PDB file of C-alpha atoms in Angstrom:
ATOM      1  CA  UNK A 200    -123.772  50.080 -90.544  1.00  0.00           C
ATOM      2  CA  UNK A 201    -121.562  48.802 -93.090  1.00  0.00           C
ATOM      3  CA  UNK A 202    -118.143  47.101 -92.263  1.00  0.00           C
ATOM      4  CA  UNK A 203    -115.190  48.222 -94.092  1.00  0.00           C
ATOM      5  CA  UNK A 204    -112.679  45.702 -95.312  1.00  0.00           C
ATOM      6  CA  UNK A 205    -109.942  46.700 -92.290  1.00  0.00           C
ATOM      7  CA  UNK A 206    -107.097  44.492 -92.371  1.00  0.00           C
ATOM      8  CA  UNK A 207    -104.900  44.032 -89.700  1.00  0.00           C
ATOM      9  CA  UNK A 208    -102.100  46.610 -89.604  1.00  0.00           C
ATOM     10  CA  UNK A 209    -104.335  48.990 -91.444  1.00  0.00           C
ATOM     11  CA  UNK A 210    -104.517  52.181 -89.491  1.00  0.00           C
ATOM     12  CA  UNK A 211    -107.913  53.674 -88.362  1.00  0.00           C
ATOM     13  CA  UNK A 212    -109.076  56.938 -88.139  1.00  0.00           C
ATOM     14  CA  UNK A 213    -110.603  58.097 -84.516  1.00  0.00           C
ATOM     15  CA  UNK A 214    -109.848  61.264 -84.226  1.00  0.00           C
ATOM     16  CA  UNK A 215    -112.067  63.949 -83.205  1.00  0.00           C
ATOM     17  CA  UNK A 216    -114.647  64.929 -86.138  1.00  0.00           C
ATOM     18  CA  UNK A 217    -114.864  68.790 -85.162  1.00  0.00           C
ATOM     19  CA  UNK A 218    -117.785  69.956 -87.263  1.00  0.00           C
ATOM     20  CA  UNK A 219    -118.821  67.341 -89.052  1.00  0.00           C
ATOM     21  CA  UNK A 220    -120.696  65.801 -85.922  1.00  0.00           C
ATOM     22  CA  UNK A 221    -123.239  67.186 -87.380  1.00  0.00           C
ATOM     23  CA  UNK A 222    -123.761  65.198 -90.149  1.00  0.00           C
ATOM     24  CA  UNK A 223    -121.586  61.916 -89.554  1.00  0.00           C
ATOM     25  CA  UNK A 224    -123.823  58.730 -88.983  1.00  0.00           C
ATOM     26  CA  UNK A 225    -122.747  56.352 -86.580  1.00  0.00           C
ATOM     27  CA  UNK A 226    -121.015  53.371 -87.963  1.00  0.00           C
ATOM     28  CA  UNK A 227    -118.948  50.002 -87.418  1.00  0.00           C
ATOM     29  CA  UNK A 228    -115.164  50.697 -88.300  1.00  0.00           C
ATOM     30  CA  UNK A 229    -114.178  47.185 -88.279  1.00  0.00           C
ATOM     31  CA  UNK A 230    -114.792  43.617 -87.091  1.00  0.00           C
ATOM     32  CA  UNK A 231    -112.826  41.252 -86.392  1.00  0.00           C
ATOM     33  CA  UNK A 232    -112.449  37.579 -85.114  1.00  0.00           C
ATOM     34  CA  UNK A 233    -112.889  38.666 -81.351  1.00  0.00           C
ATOM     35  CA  UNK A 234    -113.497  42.424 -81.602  1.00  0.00           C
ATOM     36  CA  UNK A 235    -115.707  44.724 -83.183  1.00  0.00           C
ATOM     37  CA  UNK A 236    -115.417  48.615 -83.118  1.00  0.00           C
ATOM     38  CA  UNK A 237    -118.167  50.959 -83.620  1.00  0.00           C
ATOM     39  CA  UNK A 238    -117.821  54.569 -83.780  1.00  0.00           C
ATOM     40  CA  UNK A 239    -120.422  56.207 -82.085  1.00  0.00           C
ATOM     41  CA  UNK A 240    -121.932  59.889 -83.017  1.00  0.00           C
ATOM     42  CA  UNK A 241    -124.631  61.699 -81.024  1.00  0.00           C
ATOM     43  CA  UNK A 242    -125.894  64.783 -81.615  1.00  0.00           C
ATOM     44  CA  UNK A 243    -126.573  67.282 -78.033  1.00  0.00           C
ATOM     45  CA  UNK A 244    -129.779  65.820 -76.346  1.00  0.00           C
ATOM     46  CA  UNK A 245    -129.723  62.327 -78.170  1.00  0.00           C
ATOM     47  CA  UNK A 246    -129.721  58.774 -77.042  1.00  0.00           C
ATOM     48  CA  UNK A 247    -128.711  55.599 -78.212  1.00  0.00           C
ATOM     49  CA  UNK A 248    -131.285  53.113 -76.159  1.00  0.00           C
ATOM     50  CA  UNK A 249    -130.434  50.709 -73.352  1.00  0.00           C
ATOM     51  CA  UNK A 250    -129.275  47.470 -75.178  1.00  0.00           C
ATOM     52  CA  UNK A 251    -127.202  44.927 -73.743  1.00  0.00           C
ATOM     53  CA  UNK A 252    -124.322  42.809 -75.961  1.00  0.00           C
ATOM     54  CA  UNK A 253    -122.740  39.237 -74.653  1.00  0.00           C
ATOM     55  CA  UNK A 254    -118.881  40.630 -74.665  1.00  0.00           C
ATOM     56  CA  UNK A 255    -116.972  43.100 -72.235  1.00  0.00           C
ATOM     57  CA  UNK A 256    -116.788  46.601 -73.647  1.00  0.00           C
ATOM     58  CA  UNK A 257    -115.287  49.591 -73.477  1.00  0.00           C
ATOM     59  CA  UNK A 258    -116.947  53.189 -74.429  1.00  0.00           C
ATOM     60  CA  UNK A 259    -114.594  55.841 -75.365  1.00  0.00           C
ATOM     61  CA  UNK A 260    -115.796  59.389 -75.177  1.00  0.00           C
ATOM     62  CA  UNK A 261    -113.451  60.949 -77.819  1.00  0.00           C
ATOM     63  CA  UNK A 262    -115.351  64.289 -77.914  1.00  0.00           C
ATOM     64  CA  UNK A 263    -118.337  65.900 -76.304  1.00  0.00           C
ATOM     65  CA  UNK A 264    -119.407  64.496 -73.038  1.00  0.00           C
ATOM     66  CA  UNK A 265    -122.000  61.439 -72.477  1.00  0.00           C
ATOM     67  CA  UNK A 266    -123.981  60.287 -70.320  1.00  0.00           C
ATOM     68  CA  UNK A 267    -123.664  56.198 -70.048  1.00  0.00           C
ATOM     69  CA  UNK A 268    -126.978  55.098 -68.091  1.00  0.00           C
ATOM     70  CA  UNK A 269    -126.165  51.688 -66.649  1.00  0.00           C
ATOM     71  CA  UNK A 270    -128.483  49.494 -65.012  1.00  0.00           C
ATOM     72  CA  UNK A 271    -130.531  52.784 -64.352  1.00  0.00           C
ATOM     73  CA  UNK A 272    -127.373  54.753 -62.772  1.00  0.00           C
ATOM     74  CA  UNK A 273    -125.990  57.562 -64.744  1.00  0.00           C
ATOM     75  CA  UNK A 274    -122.098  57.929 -65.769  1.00  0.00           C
ATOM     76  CA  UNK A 275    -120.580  61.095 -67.244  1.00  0.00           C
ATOM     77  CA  UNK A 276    -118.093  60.834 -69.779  1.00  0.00           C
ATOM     78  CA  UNK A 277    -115.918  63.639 -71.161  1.00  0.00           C
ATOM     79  CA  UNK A 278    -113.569  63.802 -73.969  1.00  0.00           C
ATOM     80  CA  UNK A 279    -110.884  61.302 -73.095  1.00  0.00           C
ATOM     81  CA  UNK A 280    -112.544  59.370 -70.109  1.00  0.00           C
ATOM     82  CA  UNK A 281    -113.532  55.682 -70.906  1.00  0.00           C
ATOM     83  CA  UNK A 282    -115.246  53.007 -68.881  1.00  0.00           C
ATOM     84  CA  UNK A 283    -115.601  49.151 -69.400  1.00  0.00           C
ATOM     85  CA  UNK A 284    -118.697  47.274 -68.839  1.00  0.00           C
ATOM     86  CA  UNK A 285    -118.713  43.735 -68.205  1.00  0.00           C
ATOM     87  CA  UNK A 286    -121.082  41.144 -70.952  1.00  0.00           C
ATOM     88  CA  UNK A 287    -124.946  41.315 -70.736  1.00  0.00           C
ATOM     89  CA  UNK A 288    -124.497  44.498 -68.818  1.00  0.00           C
ATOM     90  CA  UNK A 289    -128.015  46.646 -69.571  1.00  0.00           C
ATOM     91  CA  UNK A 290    -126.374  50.292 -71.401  1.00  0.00           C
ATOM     92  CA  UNK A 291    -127.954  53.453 -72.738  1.00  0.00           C
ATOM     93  CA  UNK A 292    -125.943  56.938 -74.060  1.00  0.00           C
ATOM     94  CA  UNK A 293    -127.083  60.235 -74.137  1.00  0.00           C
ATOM     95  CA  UNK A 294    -125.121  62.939 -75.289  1.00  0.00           C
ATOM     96  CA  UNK A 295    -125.209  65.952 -73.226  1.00  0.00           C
ATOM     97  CA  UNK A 296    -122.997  67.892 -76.136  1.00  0.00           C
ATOM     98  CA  UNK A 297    -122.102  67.013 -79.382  1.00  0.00           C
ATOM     99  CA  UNK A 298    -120.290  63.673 -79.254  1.00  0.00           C
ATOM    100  CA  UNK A 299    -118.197  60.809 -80.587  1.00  0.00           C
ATOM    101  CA  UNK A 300    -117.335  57.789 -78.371  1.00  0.00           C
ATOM    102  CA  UNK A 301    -115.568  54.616 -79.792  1.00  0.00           C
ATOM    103  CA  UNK A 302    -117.273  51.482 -78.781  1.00  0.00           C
ATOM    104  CA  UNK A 303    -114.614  48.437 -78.384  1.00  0.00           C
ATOM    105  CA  UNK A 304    -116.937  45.190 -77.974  1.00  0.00           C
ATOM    106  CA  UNK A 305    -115.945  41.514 -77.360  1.00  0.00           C
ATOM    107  CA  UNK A 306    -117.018  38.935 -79.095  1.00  0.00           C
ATOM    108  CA  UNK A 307    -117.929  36.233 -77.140  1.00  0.00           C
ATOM    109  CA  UNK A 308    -116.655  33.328 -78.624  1.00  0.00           C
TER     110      UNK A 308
ATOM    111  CA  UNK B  57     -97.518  47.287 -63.887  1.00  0.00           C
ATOM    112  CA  UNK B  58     -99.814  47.526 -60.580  1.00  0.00           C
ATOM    113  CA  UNK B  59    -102.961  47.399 -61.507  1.00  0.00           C
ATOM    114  CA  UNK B  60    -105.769  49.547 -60.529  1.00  0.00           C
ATOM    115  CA  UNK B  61    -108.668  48.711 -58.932  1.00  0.00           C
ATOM    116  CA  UNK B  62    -111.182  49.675 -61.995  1.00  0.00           C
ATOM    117  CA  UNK B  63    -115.026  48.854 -61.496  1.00  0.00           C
ATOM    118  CA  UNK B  64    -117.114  48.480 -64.277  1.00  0.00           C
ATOM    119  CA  UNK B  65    -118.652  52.014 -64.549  1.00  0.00           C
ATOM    120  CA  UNK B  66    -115.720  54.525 -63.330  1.00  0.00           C
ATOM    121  CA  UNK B  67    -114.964  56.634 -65.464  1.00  0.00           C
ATOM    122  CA  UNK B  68    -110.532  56.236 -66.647  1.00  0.00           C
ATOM    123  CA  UNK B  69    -108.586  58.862 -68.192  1.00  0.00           C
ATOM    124  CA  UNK B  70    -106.789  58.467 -71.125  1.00  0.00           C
ATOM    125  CA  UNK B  71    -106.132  62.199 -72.038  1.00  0.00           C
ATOM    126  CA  UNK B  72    -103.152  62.896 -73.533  1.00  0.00           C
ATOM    127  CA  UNK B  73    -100.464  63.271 -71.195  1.00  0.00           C
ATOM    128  CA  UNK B  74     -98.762  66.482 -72.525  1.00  0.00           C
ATOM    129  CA  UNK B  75     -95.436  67.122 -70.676  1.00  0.00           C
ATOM    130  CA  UNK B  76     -95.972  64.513 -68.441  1.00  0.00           C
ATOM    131  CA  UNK B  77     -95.012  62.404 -71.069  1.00  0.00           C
ATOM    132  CA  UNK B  78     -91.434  62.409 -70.202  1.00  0.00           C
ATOM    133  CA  UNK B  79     -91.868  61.158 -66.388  1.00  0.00           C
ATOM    134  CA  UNK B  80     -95.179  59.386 -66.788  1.00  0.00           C
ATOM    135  CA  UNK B  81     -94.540  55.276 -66.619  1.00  0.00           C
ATOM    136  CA  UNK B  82     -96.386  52.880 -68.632  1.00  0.00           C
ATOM    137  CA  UNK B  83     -99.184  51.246 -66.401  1.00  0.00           C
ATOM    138  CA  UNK B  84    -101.769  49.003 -66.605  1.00  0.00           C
ATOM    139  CA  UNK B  85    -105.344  50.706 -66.234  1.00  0.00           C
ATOM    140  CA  UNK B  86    -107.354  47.911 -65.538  1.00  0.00           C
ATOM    141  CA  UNK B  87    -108.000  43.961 -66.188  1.00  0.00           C
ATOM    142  CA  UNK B  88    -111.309  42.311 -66.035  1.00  0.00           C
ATOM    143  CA  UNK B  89    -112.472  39.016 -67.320  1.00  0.00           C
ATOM    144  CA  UNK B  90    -111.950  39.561 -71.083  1.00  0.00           C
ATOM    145  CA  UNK B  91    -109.793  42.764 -71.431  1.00  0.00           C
ATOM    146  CA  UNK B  92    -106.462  44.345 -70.198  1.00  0.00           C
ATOM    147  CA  UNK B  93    -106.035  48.052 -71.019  1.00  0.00           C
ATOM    148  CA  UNK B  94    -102.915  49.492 -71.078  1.00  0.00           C
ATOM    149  CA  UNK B  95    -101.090  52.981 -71.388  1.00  0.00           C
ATOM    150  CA  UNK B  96     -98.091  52.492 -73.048  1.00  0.00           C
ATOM    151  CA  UNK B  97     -95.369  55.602 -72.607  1.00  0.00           C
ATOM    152  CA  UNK B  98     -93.105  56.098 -74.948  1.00  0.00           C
ATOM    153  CA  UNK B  99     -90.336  58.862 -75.297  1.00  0.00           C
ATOM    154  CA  UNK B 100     -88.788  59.590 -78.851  1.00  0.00           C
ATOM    155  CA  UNK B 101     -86.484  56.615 -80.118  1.00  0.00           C
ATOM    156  CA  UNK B 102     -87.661  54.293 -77.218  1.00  0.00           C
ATOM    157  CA  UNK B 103     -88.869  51.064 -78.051  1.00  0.00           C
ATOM    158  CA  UNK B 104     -91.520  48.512 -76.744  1.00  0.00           C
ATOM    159  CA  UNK B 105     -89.468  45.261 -78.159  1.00  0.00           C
ATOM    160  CA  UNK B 106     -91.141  42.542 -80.034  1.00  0.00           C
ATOM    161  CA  UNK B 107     -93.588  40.419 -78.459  1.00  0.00           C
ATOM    162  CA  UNK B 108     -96.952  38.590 -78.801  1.00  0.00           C
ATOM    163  CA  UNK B 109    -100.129  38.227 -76.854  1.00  0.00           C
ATOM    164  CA  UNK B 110    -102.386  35.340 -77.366  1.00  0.00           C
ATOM    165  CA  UNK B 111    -105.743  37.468 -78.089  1.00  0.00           C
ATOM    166  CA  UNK B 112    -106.300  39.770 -80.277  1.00  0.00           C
ATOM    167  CA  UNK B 113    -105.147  43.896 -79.465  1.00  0.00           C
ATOM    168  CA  UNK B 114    -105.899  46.906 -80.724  1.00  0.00           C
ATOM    169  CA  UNK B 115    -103.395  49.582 -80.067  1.00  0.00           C
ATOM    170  CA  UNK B 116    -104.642  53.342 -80.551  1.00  0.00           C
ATOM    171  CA  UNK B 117    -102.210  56.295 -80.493  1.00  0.00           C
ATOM    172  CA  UNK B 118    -103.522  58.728 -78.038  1.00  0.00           C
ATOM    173  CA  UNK B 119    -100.538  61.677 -79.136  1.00  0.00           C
ATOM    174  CA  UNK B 120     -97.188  61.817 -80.561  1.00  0.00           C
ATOM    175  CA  UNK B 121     -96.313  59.421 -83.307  1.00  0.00           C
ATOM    176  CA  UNK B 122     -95.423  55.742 -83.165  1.00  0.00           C
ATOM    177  CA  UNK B 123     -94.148  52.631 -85.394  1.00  0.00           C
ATOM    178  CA  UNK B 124     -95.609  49.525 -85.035  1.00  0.00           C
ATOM    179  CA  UNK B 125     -93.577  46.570 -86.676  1.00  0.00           C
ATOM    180  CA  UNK B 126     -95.768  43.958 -87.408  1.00  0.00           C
ATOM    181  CA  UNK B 127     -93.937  40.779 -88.663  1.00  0.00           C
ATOM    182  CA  UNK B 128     -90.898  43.088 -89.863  1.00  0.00           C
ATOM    183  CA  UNK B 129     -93.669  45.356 -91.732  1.00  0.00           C
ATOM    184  CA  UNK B 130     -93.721  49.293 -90.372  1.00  0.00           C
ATOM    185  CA  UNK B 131     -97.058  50.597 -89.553  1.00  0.00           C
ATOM    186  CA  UNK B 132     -97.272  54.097 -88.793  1.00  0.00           C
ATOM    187  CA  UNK B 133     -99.739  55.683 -86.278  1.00  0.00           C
ATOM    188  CA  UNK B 134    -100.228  59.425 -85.440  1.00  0.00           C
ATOM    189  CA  UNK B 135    -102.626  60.934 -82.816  1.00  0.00           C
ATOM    190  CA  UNK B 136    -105.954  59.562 -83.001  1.00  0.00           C
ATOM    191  CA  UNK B 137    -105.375  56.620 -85.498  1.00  0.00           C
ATOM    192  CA  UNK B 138    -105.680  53.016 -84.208  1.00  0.00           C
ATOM    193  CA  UNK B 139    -104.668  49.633 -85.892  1.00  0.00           C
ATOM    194  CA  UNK B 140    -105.761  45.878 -84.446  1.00  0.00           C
ATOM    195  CA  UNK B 141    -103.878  43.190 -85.091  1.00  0.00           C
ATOM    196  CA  UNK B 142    -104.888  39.001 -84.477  1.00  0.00           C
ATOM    197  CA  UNK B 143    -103.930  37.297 -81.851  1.00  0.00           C
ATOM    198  CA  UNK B 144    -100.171  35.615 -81.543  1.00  0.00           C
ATOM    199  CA  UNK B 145     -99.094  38.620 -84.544  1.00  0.00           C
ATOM    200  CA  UNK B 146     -95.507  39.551 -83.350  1.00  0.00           C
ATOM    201  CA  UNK B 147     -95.368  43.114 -82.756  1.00  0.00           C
ATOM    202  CA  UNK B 148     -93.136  45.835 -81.795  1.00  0.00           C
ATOM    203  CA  UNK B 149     -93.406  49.525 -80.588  1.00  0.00           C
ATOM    204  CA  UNK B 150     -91.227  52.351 -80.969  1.00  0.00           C
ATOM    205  CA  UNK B 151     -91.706  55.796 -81.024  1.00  0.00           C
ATOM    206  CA  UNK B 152     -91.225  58.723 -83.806  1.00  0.00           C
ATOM    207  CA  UNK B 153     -91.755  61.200 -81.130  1.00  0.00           C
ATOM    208  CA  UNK B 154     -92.858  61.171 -77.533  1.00  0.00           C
ATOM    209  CA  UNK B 155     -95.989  59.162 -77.761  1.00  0.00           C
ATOM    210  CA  UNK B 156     -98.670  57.498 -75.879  1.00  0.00           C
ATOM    211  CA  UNK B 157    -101.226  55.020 -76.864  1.00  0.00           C
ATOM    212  CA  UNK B 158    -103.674  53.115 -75.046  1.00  0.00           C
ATOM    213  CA  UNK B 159    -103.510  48.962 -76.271  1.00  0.00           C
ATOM    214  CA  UNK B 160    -106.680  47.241 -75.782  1.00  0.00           C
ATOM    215  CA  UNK B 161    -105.915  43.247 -75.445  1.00  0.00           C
ATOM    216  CA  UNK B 162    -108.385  40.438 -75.423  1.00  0.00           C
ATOM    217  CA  UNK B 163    -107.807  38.137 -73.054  1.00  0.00           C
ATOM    218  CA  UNK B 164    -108.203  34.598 -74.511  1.00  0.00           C
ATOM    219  CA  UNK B 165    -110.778  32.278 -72.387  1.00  0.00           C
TER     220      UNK B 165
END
């Protein structure tokens, strides 16, 4: 997942990819000094495995719906629903359609 | 700004608002150990005056069109675009048309 050269100020693209779900790869769209900012892309019936990180996070479903398994219990996200999970917290996501979620994680420092 | 009483988990919606842009107030969604979220509301020509935060922020326009002044520089976001900025960066909001935008801040340790 290779980092683009984002400066501050620079304006990011997350808006909804439509059709090209299909054939976008997941990838980092920036980091930072405290905050990095992956955006995530799942095809219907695939998962992203249970991982933990050290920072607070937020997932942000921005199309599709997913299905954010934490500590074994199952959270459905649609299309402009977000949750936050606290550091070291144990996280999977499955897609149950075609999805794109933007993944805000802290860097602990 | 009350704040809600967010566990890690639930799902929060940051949908666009639509029409209820023009009654809808800015609120905080939630603040946990290392993150405040917040939905800023903005009608046309209103602005969100200068300020910093200690951590850094990113600030993602969720629909309508806004101008973010960044140490006198104008940074233009439309729907589904997102900038971050460092922490103490003086920054200003004001909107090119009834907006909203979720800002993501980092809360320092």
């Amino acid at each position: 997942m290779a980092l683009t050269h984002t400066r501050p100020g620079d304006p990011v693209d997350v808006q909804p990819m439509g059709s090209r779900l299909a054939t976008e790869p997941t990838k980092a769209l920036f980091k930072s000094d405290q905050l990095e900012l992956i955006r995530l892309v799942l095809q219907a019936g695939k998962s992203f495995p249970p991982h933990q990180v050290l920072g607070e996070i937020t997932i942000h479903c921005i199309e599709g719906e997913i299905d954010v398994t934490v500590d074994g219990e199952s959270h459905i996200l649609k299309a402009g629903q977000l949750l936050f999970l606290k550091g070291g917290t144990q996280h999977g996501v499955t897609a149950l359609q075609d999805a794109s979620a933007l993944v805000t994680i802290v860097l602990k420092p």
